[in-house]
Structure formats: structure tokens, C-alpha cells
Tab-separated table of C-alpha atoms in Angstrom:
chain	number	residue	atom	x	y	z
A	1	UNK	CA	30.811	62.321	76.090
A	2	UNK	CA	33.304	63.709	78.623
A	3	UNK	CA	36.647	61.974	78.905
A	4	UNK	CA	37.161	59.802	81.956
A	5	UNK	CA	40.343	60.024	83.992
A	6	UNK	CA	42.431	56.944	84.667
A	7	UNK	CA	40.984	56.759	88.177
A	8	UNK	CA	37.768	55.342	86.659
A	9	UNK	CA	39.682	52.083	86.183
A	10	UNK	CA	38.931	49.731	89.046
A	11	UNK	CA	42.082	48.592	90.845
A	12	UNK	CA	44.538	50.977	89.187
A	13	UNK	CA	47.072	52.398	91.622
A	14	UNK	CA	48.160	56.011	91.970
A	15	UNK	CA	51.648	54.944	90.868
A	16	UNK	CA	50.293	53.285	87.708
A	17	UNK	CA	48.291	56.436	86.928
A	18	UNK	CA	51.430	58.523	87.384
A	19	UNK	CA	53.518	56.258	85.115
A	20	UNK	CA	50.864	56.317	82.390
A	21	UNK	CA	50.471	60.090	82.616
A	22	UNK	CA	54.241	60.488	82.249
A	23	UNK	CA	53.759	58.822	78.844
A	24	UNK	CA	50.935	61.184	77.862
A	25	UNK	CA	48.074	58.797	78.676
A	26	UNK	CA	45.660	60.861	80.726
A	27	UNK	CA	42.213	59.383	80.024
A	28	UNK	CA	40.661	55.947	79.663
A	29	UNK	CA	40.086	56.346	75.933
A	30	UNK	CA	43.807	57.180	75.492
A	31	UNK	CA	44.756	54.023	77.370
A	32	UNK	CA	42.307	51.922	75.367
A	33	UNK	CA	43.881	53.045	72.105
A	34	UNK	CA	47.419	52.699	73.479
A	35	UNK	CA	46.790	49.134	74.682
A	36	UNK	CA	44.590	47.676	71.933
A	37	UNK	CA	47.298	45.580	70.263
A	38	UNK	CA	49.637	43.158	71.983
A	39	UNK	CA	52.689	44.849	70.434
A	40	UNK	CA	51.512	48.203	71.834
A	41	UNK	CA	51.085	46.724	75.322
A	42	UNK	CA	54.630	45.352	75.201
A	43	UNK	CA	55.954	48.738	74.086
A	44	UNK	CA	53.982	50.459	76.846
A	45	UNK	CA	55.355	47.952	79.367
A	46	UNK	CA	58.913	48.943	78.443
A	47	UNK	CA	58.016	52.610	78.979
A	48	UNK	CA	55.964	52.269	82.169
A	49	UNK	CA	56.970	48.998	83.843
A	50	UNK	CA	53.303	47.897	83.893
A	51	UNK	CA	52.899	44.297	82.682
A	52	UNK	CA	51.103	43.599	79.388
A	53	UNK	CA	48.560	41.459	81.265
A	54	UNK	CA	47.759	44.319	83.623
A	55	UNK	CA	47.505	46.734	80.672
A	56	UNK	CA	45.116	44.307	78.951
A	57	UNK	CA	42.999	44.150	82.117
A	58	UNK	CA	42.869	47.957	82.164
A	59	UNK	CA	42.026	48.056	78.444
A	60	UNK	CA	39.062	45.717	79.007
A	61	UNK	CA	37.730	48.097	81.641
A	62	UNK	CA	38.333	51.103	79.390
A	63	UNK	CA	36.405	49.381	76.592
A	64	UNK	CA	33.397	48.882	78.894
A	65	UNK	CA	33.523	52.596	79.695
A	66	UNK	CA	33.044	53.271	75.966
A	67	UNK	CA	29.594	51.627	75.995
A	68	UNK	CA	27.081	54.457	75.778
A	69	UNK	CA	24.559	54.586	78.609
A	70	UNK	CA	26.084	51.833	80.729
A	71	UNK	CA	28.245	53.892	83.077
A	72	UNK	CA	25.649	54.180	85.863
A	73	UNK	CA	25.225	50.371	85.897
A	74	UNK	CA	28.900	49.497	85.497
A	75	UNK	CA	29.504	48.515	89.144
A	76	UNK	CA	26.560	46.095	88.973
A	77	UNK	CA	27.648	44.745	85.596
A	78	UNK	CA	31.112	44.041	87.008
A	79	UNK	CA	29.616	42.289	90.054
A	80	UNK	CA	27.704	40.053	87.653
A	81	UNK	CA	31.042	38.877	86.224
A	82	UNK	CA	31.086	40.977	83.074
A	83	UNK	CA	34.577	42.411	82.889
A	84	UNK	CA	35.004	43.152	79.208
A	85	UNK	CA	33.354	43.411	75.811
A	86	UNK	CA	33.876	39.721	75.022
A	87	UNK	CA	31.824	38.762	78.061
A	88	UNK	CA	29.186	41.437	77.440
A	89	UNK	CA	28.644	40.585	73.778
A	90	UNK	CA	27.917	36.927	74.645
A	91	UNK	CA	25.108	37.863	77.043
A	92	UNK	CA	21.441	37.226	76.395
A	93	UNK	CA	19.797	40.634	76.821
A	94	UNK	CA	16.671	39.386	78.607
A	95	UNK	CA	18.673	37.206	81.006
A	96	UNK	CA	21.146	39.999	81.772
A	97	UNK	CA	18.308	42.474	82.244
A	98	UNK	CA	16.712	40.102	84.764
A	99	UNK	CA	19.992	39.708	86.653
A	100	UNK	CA	20.424	43.494	86.827
A	101	UNK	CA	16.866	43.887	88.144
A	102	UNK	CA	17.612	41.265	90.824
A	103	UNK	CA	20.731	43.184	91.818
A	104	UNK	CA	19.363	46.741	91.913
A	105	UNK	CA	15.588	46.457	91.968
A	106	UNK	CA	13.128	47.479	89.296
A	107	UNK	CA	13.264	51.203	90.072
A	108	UNK	CA	17.023	51.452	89.510
A	109	UNK	CA	17.284	49.052	86.588
A	110	UNK	CA	17.830	50.018	82.959
A	111	UNK	CA	15.188	49.185	80.362
A	112	UNK	CA	15.527	45.969	78.368
A	113	UNK	CA	16.143	48.096	75.262
A	114	UNK	CA	19.128	49.708	77.043
A	115	UNK	CA	20.655	46.308	77.787
A	116	UNK	CA	20.074	45.241	74.170
A	117	UNK	CA	21.837	48.419	73.027
A	118	UNK	CA	24.839	47.753	75.303
A	119	UNK	CA	25.227	44.257	73.880
A	120	UNK	CA	24.946	45.486	70.282
A	121	UNK	CA	27.613	48.115	70.966
A	122	UNK	CA	29.904	45.486	72.505
A	123	UNK	CA	29.534	43.340	69.398
A	124	UNK	CA	30.343	46.290	67.153
A	125	UNK	CA	33.342	47.780	68.964
A	126	UNK	CA	35.243	44.799	70.399
A	127	UNK	CA	38.720	45.405	69.042
A	128	UNK	CA	41.158	44.256	71.716
A	129	UNK	CA	43.803	41.883	70.454
A	130	UNK	CA	44.601	39.150	72.927
A	131	UNK	CA	47.318	36.520	72.978
A	132	UNK	CA	46.277	33.404	71.103
A	133	UNK	CA	46.825	30.087	72.896
A	134	UNK	CA	49.607	27.952	71.462
A	135	UNK	CA	48.502	25.619	68.649
A	136	UNK	CA	49.120	22.558	70.826
A	137	UNK	CA	46.644	23.926	73.374
A	138	UNK	CA	43.824	24.480	70.898
A	139	UNK	CA	43.991	21.589	68.450
A	140	UNK	CA	43.787	17.912	69.218
A	141	UNK	CA	46.883	15.875	68.630
A	142	UNK	CA	47.084	14.287	65.199
A	143	UNK	CA	48.924	11.327	66.704
A	144	UNK	CA	46.028	10.148	68.874
């Protein structure tokens, strides 16, 4: 599979591309690996001035670009609210397939087996580390 330049990332600016390239990150798969862990995003922020949240947003997009066979449908997938592997892997294949058909028509739609394959890949390769909410935000108070 050919490497994709940083310009494949929706919303990335020319300045952000330049700052990443100055650090040796030239392709989306490089950025994905450089921004997988929170500690790496913080390190990359110090070197580029790009916030860890923005780097995580870019990494989510880069991860979607790693899904084999989905590239031609990626704009539609994004319009349907799927912006990362976590969202994709929670999809029901038949329901998502139907939504894609509604969006592009039967002639331009992928096969159901393609959508099933995308979801299985998302489940297998989701590796992005995200900040965990503080304990007080996730567990009920013991004093209640």
C-alpha cells in the first residue's frame, strides 16, 4: 500500500505539515506511530507546538487510513460520524452498509463483506492510547 502524505489528514494546515516534516514525520503512518501514546503526543507537542489533542485527532484519522479497502469511502464514512477506529469498531456492519448505500447509492457502495472487513480490522488494530477520565468522573461516590 503506498504511503499517504500528511495532506490526506482532513483539516491539517500547511504550517502543521511543515512542523511535522521538520521532525521527520512525512506520511500518515509515521504520524500514527509517533502519536499513538499520550507521552509521545506530549513530546511531539514540545517539538512542534501542535497540541496533544490536535495530534490525537490527527492520529485517529491516520488510523482510519490504515483500514484496507476503505479509502474510497472515507469521506462518506466521516460524514456518517465515524471519525476513528473506536467509532468504527462499534458499528453494526449491516446498519452501516445501509447508511453508506443511502449516502452514495447502490452503484457506488461497497459490498456488505467489505464493511464487515473494515469493522474487523478496526477491532484488531485499535491501539491509540487516550487520556482516561479522572476516577471521580467515572465512579460513583462512595459517600452517597
